[in-house]
Short mmCIF file of C-alpha atoms and ligand atoms in Angstrom, two decimals:
data_model
loop_
_atom_site.label_atom_id
_atom_site.label_comp_id
_atom_site.label_asym_id
_atom_site.label_seq_id
_atom_site.Cartn_x
_atom_site.Cartn_y
_atom_site.Cartn_z
CA MET A 1 0.00 0.00 0.00
CA ASP A 2 1.18 3.52 -0.74
CA LEU A 3 1.70 4.63 2.87
CA ASP A 4 3.77 7.62 1.77
CA PHE A 5 0.77 9.00 -0.09
CA ASP A 6 -1.42 8.29 2.94
CA ARG A 7 0.97 10.19 5.22
CA GLN A 8 1.31 13.13 2.87
CA HIS A 9 -2.28 13.62 1.74
CA ILE A 10 -4.88 11.84 3.85
CA TRP A 11 -6.18 13.20 7.10
CA HIS A 12 -6.70 10.58 9.84
CA PRO A 13 -8.70 11.41 12.98
CA TYR A 14 -6.95 13.15 15.86
CA THR A 15 -3.46 13.14 14.43
CA SER A 16 -1.34 15.85 12.86
CA THR A 17 -0.68 16.24 9.13
CA LEU A 18 2.81 17.51 10.02
CA ASN A 19 4.02 14.34 11.68
CA PRO A 20 1.16 11.86 11.63
CA LEU A 21 1.13 8.83 13.92
CA PRO A 22 1.70 5.60 12.00
CA CYS A 23 -1.31 3.77 10.47
CA TYR A 24 -1.50 0.02 10.06
CA PRO A 25 -2.67 -1.10 6.59
CA VAL A 26 -5.60 -3.56 6.67
CA ILE A 27 -6.23 -6.06 3.88
CA ARG A 28 -9.05 -8.16 5.33
CA ALA A 29 -11.30 -8.52 8.36
CA ASP A 30 -13.32 -11.56 9.35
CA GLY A 31 -15.17 -12.50 12.54
CA VAL A 32 -13.23 -10.98 15.46
CA HIS A 33 -10.03 -10.65 13.41
CA ILE A 34 -8.41 -7.79 11.51
CA TYR A 35 -5.62 -8.83 9.10
CA LEU A 36 -2.75 -6.48 8.36
CA GLU A 37 -0.75 -6.26 5.15
CA SER A 38 2.32 -7.22 7.17
CA GLY A 39 0.76 -10.64 7.86
CA GLU A 40 -0.33 -9.99 11.47
CA GLU A 41 -3.70 -11.25 12.69
CA LEU A 42 -5.24 -8.98 15.34
CA VAL A 43 -8.05 -9.82 17.77
CA ASP A 44 -10.34 -6.78 17.59
CA GLY A 45 -11.17 -5.07 20.86
CA MET A 46 -12.88 -1.99 19.41
CA SER A 47 -15.70 -3.18 17.10
CA SER A 48 -14.48 -0.31 14.90
CA TRP A 49 -15.75 2.34 17.34
CA TRP A 50 -18.75 0.44 18.78
CA ALA A 51 -20.15 -0.52 15.36
CA ALA A 52 -19.16 -4.04 14.25
CA VAL A 53 -21.14 -5.87 16.93
CA HIS A 54 -21.59 -9.10 14.93
CA GLY A 55 -17.94 -9.22 13.79
CA TYR A 56 -16.52 -8.54 10.35
CA ASN A 57 -17.46 -10.07 6.98
CA HIS A 58 -20.70 -11.51 8.34
CA PRO A 59 -22.46 -13.78 5.79
CA ALA A 60 -25.98 -12.47 6.55
CA LEU A 61 -24.94 -8.82 6.28
CA ASN A 62 -22.95 -9.53 3.10
CA ILE A 63 -26.01 -11.17 1.50
CA ALA A 64 -28.22 -8.20 2.41
CA ALA A 65 -25.74 -5.78 0.79
CA HIS A 66 -25.33 -7.93 -2.34
CA GLN A 67 -29.07 -8.43 -2.81
CA GLN A 68 -29.88 -4.76 -2.42
CA VAL A 69 -27.13 -3.56 -4.76
CA GLU A 70 -28.60 -5.80 -7.48
CA HIS A 71 -31.93 -3.93 -7.16
CA PHE A 72 -30.79 -0.34 -6.60
CA ALA A 73 -28.09 1.25 -4.46
CA HIS A 74 -29.87 4.53 -3.84
CA VAL A 75 -32.82 6.70 -4.80
CA MET A 76 -33.80 10.04 -3.29
CA PHE A 77 -36.21 9.81 -0.34
CA GLY A 78 -38.17 12.94 -1.25
CA GLY A 79 -41.37 11.68 -2.89
CA LEU A 80 -40.06 8.10 -3.17
CA THR A 81 -39.94 5.25 -0.68
CA HIS A 82 -38.71 1.65 -0.59
CA ALA A 83 -38.94 -1.64 1.26
CA PRO A 84 -35.47 -1.41 2.90
CA ALA A 85 -36.50 1.79 4.73
CA ILE A 86 -39.96 0.46 5.64
CA ASP A 87 -38.60 -2.87 6.90
CA LEU A 88 -35.95 -1.15 9.00
CA CYS A 89 -38.29 1.42 10.56
CA LYS A 90 -40.82 -1.29 11.44
CA LYS A 91 -38.06 -3.10 13.31
CA LEU A 92 -36.80 0.04 15.07
CA ILE A 93 -40.31 0.94 16.24
CA SER A 94 -40.98 -2.56 17.53
CA MET A 95 -37.59 -2.85 19.31
CA THR A 96 -37.75 0.49 21.12
CA CYS A 97 -40.27 1.65 23.74
CA ASP A 98 -43.94 1.99 22.75
CA SER A 99 -44.01 5.79 22.81
CA LEU A 100 -41.46 6.12 19.97
CA GLN A 101 -43.48 5.96 16.74
CA HIS A 102 -41.75 8.18 14.14
CA VAL A 103 -38.32 7.60 12.59
CA PHE A 104 -36.03 10.08 10.86
CA LEU A 105 -33.17 8.37 8.97
CA ALA A 106 -29.95 10.29 8.34
CA ASP A 107 -26.29 9.87 7.54
CA SER A 108 -24.36 9.63 10.78
CA GLY A 109 -24.53 9.87 14.52
CA SER A 110 -23.65 13.54 14.61
CA VAL A 111 -26.45 14.28 12.15
CA ALA A 112 -28.88 12.28 14.31
CA VAL A 113 -27.93 14.58 17.19
CA GLU A 114 -28.41 17.68 15.02
CA VAL A 115 -31.81 16.32 14.01
CA SER A 116 -32.83 15.68 17.62
CA LEU A 117 -31.84 19.22 18.69
CA LYS A 118 -33.70 20.75 15.74
CA MET A 119 -36.79 18.66 16.55
CA ALA A 120 -36.76 19.96 20.11
CA MET A 121 -36.36 23.58 18.99
CA GLN A 122 -39.13 23.25 16.40
CA TYR A 123 -41.36 21.58 19.00
CA TRP A 124 -41.21 24.67 21.23
CA HIS A 125 -41.42 27.04 18.29
CA ALA A 126 -44.64 25.32 17.20
CA ARG A 127 -45.97 25.85 20.73
CA GLY A 128 -45.20 29.54 20.48
CA GLU A 129 -42.17 29.49 22.75
CA LYS A 130 -38.64 30.45 21.89
CA ARG A 131 -36.36 28.09 23.76
CA ALA A 132 -32.74 28.40 22.68
CA LYS A 133 -30.88 26.40 25.33
CA PHE A 134 -30.04 22.78 25.92
CA LEU A 135 -29.06 21.28 29.25
CA THR A 136 -26.45 18.54 29.15
CA LEU A 137 -23.68 16.97 31.24
CA ARG A 138 -19.98 17.54 31.62
CA ASP A 139 -17.85 14.66 30.26
CA GLY A 140 -20.43 13.99 27.54
CA TYR A 141 -19.85 13.40 23.84
CA HIS A 142 -22.43 13.92 21.10
CA GLY A 143 -20.45 14.24 17.87
CA ASP A 144 -18.24 16.57 15.89
CA THR A 145 -20.63 18.81 13.94
CA PHE A 146 -21.32 22.28 15.35
CA ALA A 147 -24.54 21.75 17.29
CA ALA A 148 -23.39 18.33 18.49
CA MET A 149 -20.08 19.86 19.58
CA SER A 150 -21.91 22.62 21.45
CA VAL A 151 -23.43 20.01 23.82
CA THR A 152 -20.19 17.98 24.11
CA ASP A 153 -17.89 18.53 27.12
CA PRO A 154 -16.49 22.06 26.72
CA ASP A 155 -12.91 21.03 27.57
CA ASN A 156 -12.78 17.86 25.46
CA SER A 157 -14.28 19.57 22.43
CA MET A 158 -12.15 22.70 22.76
CA HIS A 159 -14.99 25.21 23.12
CA SER A 160 -12.32 27.81 23.81
CA LEU A 161 -11.07 27.36 20.24
CA TYR A 162 -14.54 27.90 18.79
CA LYS A 163 -15.56 30.80 21.01
CA GLY A 164 -18.01 33.00 19.15
CA PHE A 165 -19.01 30.22 16.76
CA LEU A 166 -20.61 27.81 19.20
CA PRO A 167 -23.92 28.50 20.91
CA GLN A 168 -23.55 28.48 24.71
CA HIS A 169 -25.52 25.74 26.40
CA ILE A 170 -25.80 24.68 30.03
CA PHE A 171 -23.57 21.98 31.52
CA ALA A 172 -24.42 20.18 34.75
CA ASN A 173 -21.97 18.07 36.72
CA SER A 174 -21.86 14.48 35.56
CA PRO A 175 -22.88 11.77 38.06
CA GLN A 176 -20.20 10.45 40.44
CA SER A 177 -21.95 7.24 41.57
CA GLY A 178 -20.71 4.37 39.43
CA PHE A 179 -23.06 1.73 38.06
CA TRP A 180 -22.06 -0.87 40.65
CA GLN A 181 -21.67 1.59 43.55
CA PRO A 182 -24.23 2.81 46.07
CA TRP A 183 -26.41 5.65 44.78
CA ASP A 184 -25.77 9.13 46.14
CA PRO A 185 -28.82 11.38 45.57
CA LYS A 186 -26.53 14.45 45.73
CA ASP A 187 -25.42 13.52 42.20
CA LEU A 188 -28.63 15.14 40.93
CA ASP A 189 -28.27 18.43 42.85
CA ASP A 190 -26.40 20.45 40.24
CA PHE A 191 -28.56 19.13 37.40
CA HIS A 192 -31.70 19.89 39.40
CA SER A 193 -30.69 23.43 40.29
CA LYS A 194 -29.70 24.27 36.70
CA LEU A 195 -32.94 22.87 35.36
CA LYS A 196 -34.93 24.76 37.99
CA GLN A 197 -33.16 28.02 37.22
CA HIS A 198 -33.26 27.86 33.42
CA HIS A 199 -36.18 25.61 32.48
CA HIS A 200 -38.12 28.35 30.68
CA ASP A 201 -35.23 28.67 28.21
CA ILE A 202 -34.41 24.97 27.92
CA ALA A 203 -35.78 23.12 24.89
CA ALA A 204 -34.44 19.75 25.96
CA VAL A 205 -32.01 17.83 28.08
CA ILE A 206 -29.60 15.73 26.03
CA LEU A 207 -27.36 13.06 27.49
CA GLU A 208 -25.87 9.60 27.00
CA PRO A 209 -27.75 7.07 29.15
CA ILE A 210 -25.68 4.99 31.63
CA ILE A 211 -22.35 5.32 29.78
CA GLN A 212 -20.63 8.54 28.83
CA GLY A 213 -18.50 7.19 26.00
CA ALA A 214 -15.90 9.22 24.11
CA GLY A 215 -16.01 11.93 26.82
CA GLY A 216 -14.49 9.65 29.46
CA MET A 217 -15.93 6.10 29.42
CA ARG A 218 -17.83 6.81 32.65
CA ILE A 219 -20.41 4.20 33.69
CA TYR A 220 -22.97 5.76 36.03
CA HIS A 221 -25.82 4.79 38.29
CA PRO A 222 -29.27 4.14 36.74
CA GLU A 223 -30.90 6.19 39.54
CA PHE A 224 -29.35 9.29 38.01
CA LEU A 225 -31.13 8.60 34.73
CA ARG A 226 -34.41 7.90 36.53
CA GLY A 227 -34.02 11.18 38.40
CA VAL A 228 -33.33 13.08 35.16
CA ARG A 229 -36.54 11.70 33.61
CA GLU A 230 -38.58 12.73 36.66
CA LEU A 231 -37.11 16.23 36.69
CA CYS A 232 -37.69 16.68 32.95
CA ASP A 233 -41.35 15.77 33.51
CA LYS A 234 -41.61 18.05 36.54
CA TYR A 235 -40.25 21.06 34.64
CA GLY A 236 -41.86 20.22 31.29
CA VAL A 237 -38.64 19.80 29.31
CA LEU A 238 -38.04 17.20 26.56
CA LEU A 239 -35.51 14.42 27.17
CA ILE A 240 -33.22 13.40 24.30
CA LEU A 241 -31.23 10.21 24.85
CA ASP A 242 -28.15 9.76 22.70
CA GLU A 243 -27.83 5.97 22.42
CA ILE A 244 -25.53 6.13 19.42
CA ALA A 245 -22.82 4.28 21.34
CA THR A 246 -24.92 2.31 23.83
CA GLY A 247 -27.78 1.09 21.63
CA PHE A 248 -28.29 -2.47 20.35
CA GLY A 249 -27.11 -4.51 23.31
CA ARG A 250 -23.70 -3.03 24.14
CA THR A 251 -24.51 -2.42 27.84
CA GLY A 252 -26.19 -5.79 28.35
CA LYS A 253 -29.67 -4.35 27.69
CA LEU A 254 -30.93 -3.76 24.17
CA PHE A 255 -31.05 -0.03 25.01
CA ALA A 256 -29.30 1.55 27.98
CA TYR A 257 -32.46 3.42 29.08
CA GLN A 258 -33.88 0.01 30.05
CA HIS A 259 -31.44 -0.09 32.98
CA ALA A 260 -33.52 2.75 34.48
CA ASN A 261 -36.93 1.72 33.12
CA ILE A 262 -37.54 5.09 31.53
CA GLU A 263 -38.57 6.31 28.08
CA PRO A 264 -37.05 9.25 26.19
CA ASP A 265 -38.99 11.80 24.14
CA ILE A 266 -36.38 11.60 21.39
CA LEU A 267 -33.86 8.79 20.83
CA CYS A 268 -30.69 8.95 18.68
CA LEU A 269 -29.29 5.72 17.22
CA GLY A 270 -26.27 5.08 15.00
CA LYS A 271 -22.94 3.24 15.12
CA ALA A 272 -24.04 -0.44 15.51
CA LEU A 273 -27.23 0.21 13.51
CA THR A 274 -25.68 -1.31 10.36
CA GLY A 275 -23.53 -3.81 12.24
CA GLY A 276 -20.48 -1.74 11.30
CA TYR A 277 -21.00 -1.91 7.52
CA MET A 278 -21.78 1.68 6.59
CA THR A 279 -22.88 4.94 8.04
CA LEU A 280 -26.55 5.41 8.96
CA SER A 281 -28.44 6.91 11.88
CA ALA A 282 -32.00 7.06 13.12
CA THR A 283 -33.74 9.63 15.32
CA LEU A 284 -36.99 8.35 16.83
CA THR A 285 -39.66 10.37 18.56
CA SER A 286 -43.20 10.19 19.90
CA SER A 287 -46.36 11.04 17.96
CA HIS A 288 -46.85 13.96 20.34
CA VAL A 289 -43.47 15.53 19.45
CA ALA A 290 -43.72 14.71 15.72
CA ASN A 291 -47.26 16.02 15.40
CA THR A 292 -46.47 19.17 17.37
CA VAL A 293 -43.41 19.88 15.19
CA CYS A 294 -45.43 19.39 12.00
CA GLY A 295 -48.48 21.24 13.34
CA GLY A 296 -46.41 24.42 13.65
CA GLN A 297 -45.85 27.25 11.25
CA ALA A 298 -43.24 25.34 9.19
CA GLY A 299 -45.72 22.50 8.61
CA CYS A 300 -42.90 19.96 8.43
CA PHE A 301 -39.52 19.16 9.93
CA MET A 302 -36.81 21.21 8.24
CA HIS A 303 -34.20 18.61 7.36
CA GLY A 304 -33.65 16.33 4.34
CA PRO A 305 -30.23 14.85 3.67
CA THR A 306 -29.27 13.77 0.14
CA TYR A 307 -28.59 10.20 1.18
CA MET A 308 -31.57 9.98 3.54
CA ALA A 309 -32.62 6.33 4.08
CA ASN A 310 -29.91 5.01 1.76
CA PRO A 311 -31.33 1.61 0.68
CA LEU A 312 -28.01 -0.25 0.91
CA ALA A 313 -27.48 0.93 4.47
CA CYS A 314 -31.13 0.21 5.40
CA ALA A 315 -30.96 -3.33 3.95
CA VAL A 316 -27.81 -4.14 5.92
CA ALA A 317 -29.27 -2.53 9.06
CA THR A 318 -32.41 -4.67 8.75
CA ALA A 319 -30.25 -7.80 8.48
CA SER A 320 -28.31 -6.63 11.55
CA MET A 321 -31.58 -6.16 13.48
CA GLU A 322 -32.61 -9.70 12.45
CA LEU A 323 -29.38 -11.02 13.97
CA LEU A 324 -30.19 -9.15 17.18
CA GLU A 325 -33.70 -10.63 17.16
CA THR A 326 -32.22 -14.12 17.58
CA ASN A 327 -31.32 -12.80 21.06
CA GLN A 328 -27.85 -14.34 21.10
CA TRP A 329 -26.46 -10.90 21.96
CA GLN A 330 -27.90 -11.30 25.45
CA GLN A 331 -25.96 -14.41 26.36
CA GLN A 332 -22.90 -13.14 24.44
CA THR A 333 -22.70 -9.79 26.24
CA GLN A 334 -23.31 -11.56 29.58
CA GLN A 335 -20.38 -13.86 28.84
CA ILE A 336 -18.14 -10.91 27.95
CA GLU A 337 -19.26 -9.04 31.09
CA GLN A 338 -18.39 -12.11 33.17
CA CYS A 339 -14.90 -12.21 31.59
CA PHE A 340 -14.36 -8.55 32.47
CA ALA A 341 -15.63 -9.17 36.02
CA ASP A 342 -13.18 -12.09 36.36
CA LEU A 343 -10.14 -10.44 34.77
CA LEU A 344 -10.24 -6.69 35.34
CA PRO A 345 -10.18 -6.49 39.18
CA GLN A 346 -6.64 -8.00 39.14
CA LEU A 347 -5.45 -5.10 37.00
CA ALA A 348 -6.83 -2.63 39.54
CA GLU A 349 -4.00 -3.69 41.87
CA HIS A 350 -1.38 -2.40 39.46
CA PRO A 351 0.24 0.90 40.61
CA ARG A 352 -0.30 2.38 37.15
CA VAL A 353 -4.07 1.76 37.30
CA ASN A 354 -6.44 4.32 38.74
CA GLU A 355 -9.69 2.37 38.30
CA VAL A 356 -11.19 -0.49 36.32
CA ARG A 357 -14.87 -0.59 35.36
CA TRP A 358 -17.11 -2.61 33.10
CA LEU A 359 -20.69 -3.13 31.99
CA GLY A 360 -22.00 -5.51 29.33
CA ALA A 361 -19.48 -5.74 26.50
CA ILE A 362 -17.52 -2.68 27.69
CA GLY A 363 -14.34 -2.91 29.77
CA VAL A 364 -12.30 0.11 30.88
CA VAL A 365 -8.85 0.42 32.46
CA GLU A 366 -8.20 3.99 33.56
CA VAL A 367 -4.48 4.57 34.11
CA THR A 368 -2.70 7.26 36.10
CA SER A 369 -0.84 8.92 33.21
CA ALA A 370 -1.69 9.33 29.53
CA VAL A 371 -0.62 6.64 27.08
CA ASN A 372 2.12 7.18 24.54
CA MET A 373 -0.10 6.45 21.58
CA GLU A 374 2.56 5.42 19.09
CA ILE A 375 4.36 3.05 21.44
CA ILE A 376 1.33 1.47 23.08
CA GLN A 377 -0.30 0.98 19.68
CA GLN A 378 2.78 -0.84 18.45
CA HIS A 379 2.81 -2.92 21.62
CA PHE A 380 -0.80 -4.00 21.07
CA VAL A 381 -0.13 -4.95 17.45
CA GLU A 382 2.89 -7.00 18.52
CA GLN A 383 0.64 -8.73 21.07
CA GLY A 384 -1.85 -9.55 18.29
CA VAL A 385 -4.71 -7.29 19.41
CA TRP A 386 -6.36 -4.09 18.21
CA ILE A 387 -7.02 -1.69 21.09
CA ARG A 388 -6.97 2.06 20.60
CA PRO A 389 -6.75 3.99 23.87
CA PHE A 390 -7.15 7.74 24.33
CA GLY A 391 -5.59 9.84 27.08
CA LYS A 392 -5.69 7.82 30.31
CA LEU A 393 -8.33 5.43 29.05
CA ILE A 394 -7.54 1.97 27.74
CA TYR A 395 -10.86 0.41 26.91
CA MET A 396 -12.37 -2.57 25.12
CA MET A 397 -15.69 -2.92 23.35
CA PRO A 398 -15.21 -6.16 21.43
CA PRO A 399 -17.64 -7.70 18.93
CA TYR A 400 -20.38 -9.71 20.72
CA ILE A 401 -19.15 -12.93 19.07
CA SER A 402 -15.84 -12.70 21.01
CA GLN A 403 -15.03 -15.84 22.98
CA PRO A 404 -13.44 -15.83 26.47
CA LYS A 405 -10.05 -16.64 24.90
CA HIS A 406 -10.30 -13.43 22.84
CA ILE A 407 -11.16 -11.32 25.88
CA GLU A 408 -8.27 -12.93 27.78
CA LYS A 409 -5.92 -12.02 24.97
CA LEU A 410 -7.11 -8.38 25.04
CA VAL A 411 -6.75 -8.12 28.82
CA ASN A 412 -3.32 -9.81 28.75
CA ALA A 413 -2.12 -7.29 26.19
CA ILE A 414 -3.24 -4.45 28.46
CA GLU A 415 -1.56 -6.08 31.46
CA THR A 416 1.78 -6.40 29.67
CA ALA A 417 1.50 -2.78 28.50
CA LEU A 418 1.11 -1.67 32.14
CA ASN A 419 4.54 -3.15 32.84
CA LYS A 420 6.20 -1.21 30.03
CA PRO A 421 6.89 2.36 31.21
CA GLU A 422 7.61 3.47 27.61
CA CYS A 423 3.91 2.89 26.79
CA PHE A 424 3.03 5.90 28.99
CA VAL A 425 3.85 9.57 29.12
CA ALA A 426 6.06 10.42 32.14
C1 PLP B 1 -19.97 8.40 18.01
C2 PLP B 1 -21.00 9.17 18.71
C3 PLP B 1 -21.68 10.23 18.09
C4 PLP B 1 -21.33 10.70 16.70
O1 PLP B 1 -21.56 9.73 15.72
P1 PLP B 1 -20.82 9.85 14.29
O2 PLP B 1 -21.41 8.74 13.50
O3 PLP B 1 -19.37 9.68 14.57
O4 PLP B 1 -21.15 11.20 13.75
C5 PLP B 1 -22.67 10.88 18.80
N1 PLP B 1 -22.99 10.51 20.05
C6 PLP B 1 -22.37 9.49 20.68
C7 PLP B 1 -22.80 9.11 22.07
C8 PLP B 1 -21.35 8.79 20.05
O5 PLP B 1 -20.72 7.80 20.69
#
């Protein structure tokens, strides 16, 4: 592969064009394995950023893509419709809670978040109220487009850099009680007081249920989420749940909101929606919200992406939902959670480890100093695994089909890294 060209001309995420970190060329991926051009076989611990839940090169997903491409790859969604979109939306409505009855399909997770924020604003506009603020949490992550960035943790998303461009929203302290720890009701105090103070200006609360992902891999207590739902009802504010990372079984429940037995007003889905095959997102809402939005002055929702409901993506997503319907994910994520529960506490003893935490098919090792990305990445490849840490967080979210031996290999690779000082900064 022409890696010189790649280095000189192609932007990769979160690395410099001046002296980019090395990239490993991939020639094939199958099941839980990624194969490099150099001949190495890596056990995948990332599911390609939460997406490839069924593993790579899955026969059922391949067939869905092949069959659809023989019919048509894409047609515009304005004025036209097709079975792949209808089949997928039927499944999404039946899988999610009863109140969610309307589906907006778009290109990516960030766009799903944009759509959800616009829906909330239009909802209040249609009711004759101008509500320009959103309430969210510190340590959150909702995507890289402007509105999504404006509700992402201000330090992680460099709000200082974008001062004057980003709308200013309201950030409450994120919960401190971990999922497995006792619940401390004080966790809700800051959120409550901000909601109380600003609720007339707040269109919606947006947050990631149970797990704050890219903003810090924090796994929090379900009581917090239950409390948020109650307070949103009390103050008459919409609740948007961003389940782009957590949806489709990752936390051990099909949707993370089920840990708290609550229902959102608007739900954002993405990432694993197509089983890691291509980009697609869905924003679901209730008939009440949809009908209010469309009953307003605009008469419709003001959004319509070119590739809306792309039939190839919808066909693969439907096949991915059918795999979830066999319910194997439940036993698979339980097995992975058990592996983490067996293996991670030992690592917590290591002087370099600050905390270990896990839930469902997510395992996190938080270390005391940031990783040296280049060196630790090379270490993982040499150990035959693909794990991509950030900052002080070394985390795993393997495909659901991973066997205990695969999880052991991932955890072993992390353990050996902990004993190599050169894998860490200072
Ligand atoms: C990844 C992610 C997004 C953004 O999705 P993209 O497809 O990368 O635009 C939004 N919210 C959460 C919680 C995510 O994990």
